[in-house]
XYZ file of C-alpha atoms in Angstrom:
234
model
C -42.793 12.578 25.802
C -44.051 16.030 26.754
C -42.114 18.049 29.336
C -43.753 20.778 31.353
C -42.636 23.990 33.012
C -44.042 24.347 36.493
C -44.320 27.388 38.745
C -43.528 26.934 42.427
C -45.340 28.514 45.310
C -43.244 31.680 45.081
C -44.126 32.355 41.456
C -40.772 31.152 40.094
C -40.517 28.950 37.042
C -38.857 25.582 37.469
C -38.517 22.580 35.225
C -41.126 19.917 35.753
C -40.994 16.250 34.953
C -42.579 14.290 32.168
C -46.332 14.174 31.771
C -46.544 10.809 33.421
C -44.748 12.132 36.488
C -47.084 15.100 36.882
C -50.233 13.067 37.088
C -52.572 11.497 34.611
C -51.121 11.797 31.112
C -52.583 14.626 29.070
C -53.830 16.578 32.082
C -52.114 19.516 33.736
C -52.076 20.033 37.465
C -52.588 23.401 39.175
C -49.784 25.771 38.217
C -48.456 23.565 35.384
C -47.913 25.150 31.966
C -47.224 23.411 28.654
C -44.445 24.743 26.420
C -45.928 27.459 24.265
C -45.633 27.007 20.507
C -43.766 30.319 20.142
C -41.090 29.155 22.579
C -40.855 25.840 20.704
C -40.292 27.694 17.405
C -37.614 29.865 19.039
C -35.832 26.710 20.221
C -35.808 25.261 16.703
C -34.381 28.441 15.211
C -31.755 29.056 17.876
C -30.470 25.502 17.446
C -29.611 26.347 13.823
C -27.837 29.607 14.576
C -26.342 28.245 17.786
C -24.477 25.675 15.702
C -22.938 28.554 13.723
C -21.810 30.247 16.943
C -20.290 26.967 18.139
C -18.404 26.645 14.844
C -17.121 30.221 15.111
C -15.927 29.585 18.670
C -14.125 26.421 17.526
C -12.512 28.297 14.624
C -11.445 31.128 16.938
C -9.921 28.574 19.299
C -7.942 27.023 16.433
C -6.704 30.445 15.289
C -5.583 31.456 18.776
C -3.902 28.129 19.485
C -1.975 28.430 16.206
C -1.598 32.207 16.209
C 2.057 31.987 15.212
C 0.876 30.572 11.864
C -1.973 33.045 11.379
C -1.699 36.222 9.334
C -4.397 38.331 10.944
C -6.620 40.743 9.027
C -8.832 43.433 10.518
C -11.456 43.233 7.757
C -12.002 39.487 8.137
C -12.120 39.881 11.916
C -14.650 42.712 11.670
C -16.888 40.687 9.341
C -16.765 37.748 11.772
C -17.601 40.023 14.718
C -20.513 41.465 12.733
C -22.115 38.110 11.958
C -21.577 36.999 15.568
C -23.479 40.046 16.862
C -26.141 39.661 14.169
C -26.825 36.057 15.187
C -27.009 36.934 18.894
C -29.315 39.842 18.063
C -31.574 37.466 16.113
C -32.201 35.515 19.329
C -33.597 38.625 20.997
C -35.704 39.489 17.945
C -37.145 35.964 17.920
C -37.997 36.180 21.618
C -39.655 39.591 21.340
C -41.660 38.346 18.353
C -42.673 34.855 19.526
C -41.663 34.440 23.176
C -44.390 33.396 25.660
C -46.958 33.262 22.869
C -49.120 30.656 21.219
C -48.448 30.859 17.471
C -49.728 28.682 14.661
C -48.226 29.890 11.356
C -48.897 28.027 8.115
C -45.969 26.091 6.678
C -45.133 28.756 4.079
C -44.818 31.462 6.738
C -42.664 29.289 8.984
C -40.392 28.520 6.024
C -40.037 32.259 5.397
C -38.831 32.551 8.979
C -36.299 29.800 8.349
C -35.062 31.572 5.211
C -33.976 34.431 7.471
C -32.199 32.068 9.871
C -30.434 29.527 7.653
C -28.360 32.147 5.747
C -27.069 33.381 9.106
C -25.795 29.872 9.784
C -24.118 29.754 6.357
C -22.412 33.121 6.773
C -21.324 32.280 10.316
C -19.750 29.040 9.133
C -17.954 30.843 6.309
C -16.680 33.785 8.344
C -13.566 32.047 9.721
C -11.407 29.183 8.385
C -12.255 25.766 9.798
C -8.645 24.622 10.231
C -5.173 26.109 10.397
C -2.938 24.132 8.078
C 0.786 23.542 8.631
C 1.676 26.230 6.120
C -0.504 28.706 8.014
C -3.588 30.708 7.114
C -4.028 34.226 5.777
C -7.300 35.754 6.980
C -7.205 38.403 4.255
C -7.023 35.684 1.604
C -9.802 33.770 3.358
C -12.028 36.847 3.338
C -11.351 37.426 -0.351
C -12.302 33.809 -1.051
C -15.594 33.807 0.863
C -16.668 37.452 0.653
C -19.278 36.908 -2.112
C -20.766 33.841 -0.379
C -20.665 35.554 3.018
C -22.335 38.803 2.050
C -24.830 37.133 -0.289
C -25.994 34.988 2.639
C -26.371 37.958 4.984
C -28.023 40.032 2.248
C -30.588 37.283 1.653
C -31.550 37.389 5.333
C -31.981 41.160 5.125
C -33.889 40.859 1.844
C -36.422 38.474 3.391
C -36.718 40.652 6.499
C -37.213 43.904 4.590
C -39.404 42.281 1.925
C -41.764 40.753 4.471
C -41.913 44.050 6.350
C -42.941 45.874 3.174
C -45.511 43.160 2.418
C -47.103 43.542 5.863
C -46.664 47.264 6.580
C -46.457 48.762 3.089
C -43.679 50.560 1.162
C -43.836 53.600 3.451
C -42.028 51.572 6.117
C -38.795 52.000 4.119
C -38.752 55.606 5.301
C -39.299 54.566 8.905
C -38.070 51.635 10.970
C -36.853 49.720 7.911
C -34.694 52.513 6.517
C -31.488 51.348 8.203
C -31.899 47.641 7.276
C -32.714 48.657 3.701
C -29.612 50.871 3.500
C -27.485 48.018 4.849
C -29.040 45.662 2.293
C -28.016 47.968 -0.566
C -24.457 48.161 0.751
C -24.308 44.365 1.092
C -25.397 44.034 -2.528
C -22.448 46.237 -3.487
C -20.107 43.996 -1.474
C -21.382 40.948 -3.346
C -20.768 42.555 -6.742
C -17.551 44.499 -6.096
C -14.413 42.543 -5.215
C -12.131 45.547 -4.646
C -10.843 45.358 -1.060
C -10.716 49.139 -0.814
C -14.488 49.255 -1.295
C -14.980 46.592 1.375
C -12.671 48.483 3.741
C -15.082 51.437 3.554
C -18.493 49.731 3.437
C -18.015 46.942 5.998
C -17.232 49.344 8.885
C -20.268 51.451 7.919
C -22.540 48.387 8.029
C -21.035 47.383 11.360
C -21.535 50.843 12.875
C -25.127 51.073 11.605
C -25.897 47.685 13.101
C -24.340 48.652 16.442
C -26.300 51.925 16.466
C -29.553 50.034 15.864
C -29.031 47.083 18.199
C -26.022 47.175 20.510
C -27.689 49.033 23.381
C -31.279 47.950 22.725
C -32.950 45.590 25.246
C -32.691 41.978 24.102
C -35.847 40.443 25.535
C -38.358 43.245 26.056
C -39.112 46.803 25.027
C -38.366 48.061 28.555
C -35.294 50.296 28.951
C -32.246 48.413 30.204
C -30.928 49.241 33.679
C -27.931 47.887 35.559
C -28.517 45.245 38.207
C -31.093 42.465 38.632
C -34.466 43.163 37.122
C -37.548 41.008 36.635
C -39.194 41.226 33.241
C -43.004 41.248 33.194
């Protein structure tokens, strides 16, 4: 059953009913718009990463409710905060790339898009322990246990992103807009290989700060500068 998005007389979007409720099936009335394929693809991808966010929220709830049995660790917390921000940032990137557009990628290209999304889900799920056992949980020990899996997952997302950018724009892009992601990718590779916590204590904050510099104050859903207060996007 196809659902539509209508626009009322004031130019505002509102949710319409099913096709059969709008009129003759398969025909759109004045002002009715079908869901664009780009928006449909965004929905599919955000479902995957949204599940990771939901799992992280549930894990955070369990840690806070049992905080007397939790040995906190700044490095594990920072890694979890990083993947949380990275996932949320991916929603804005998806919207700016595909939002309000008709797209029709071949299967191989759509799968490449999924290969950038699914590792984010895996790393989000691994970032925090699922349960707090009676004997308690040590977040430093948890980080040491999952650090290779966690950073390998994030690095794979970056590898696909940077690799596809080079394929489309050429190697020279590594000295431009892809320089920061490429530098972060190299540091993530080091985190996968090196288990020494002292190395992680240096590199993880650098990755986090680079990411924040690139994305934290950038507009999520358009290239327009952000301003305080209500604002209508074109």
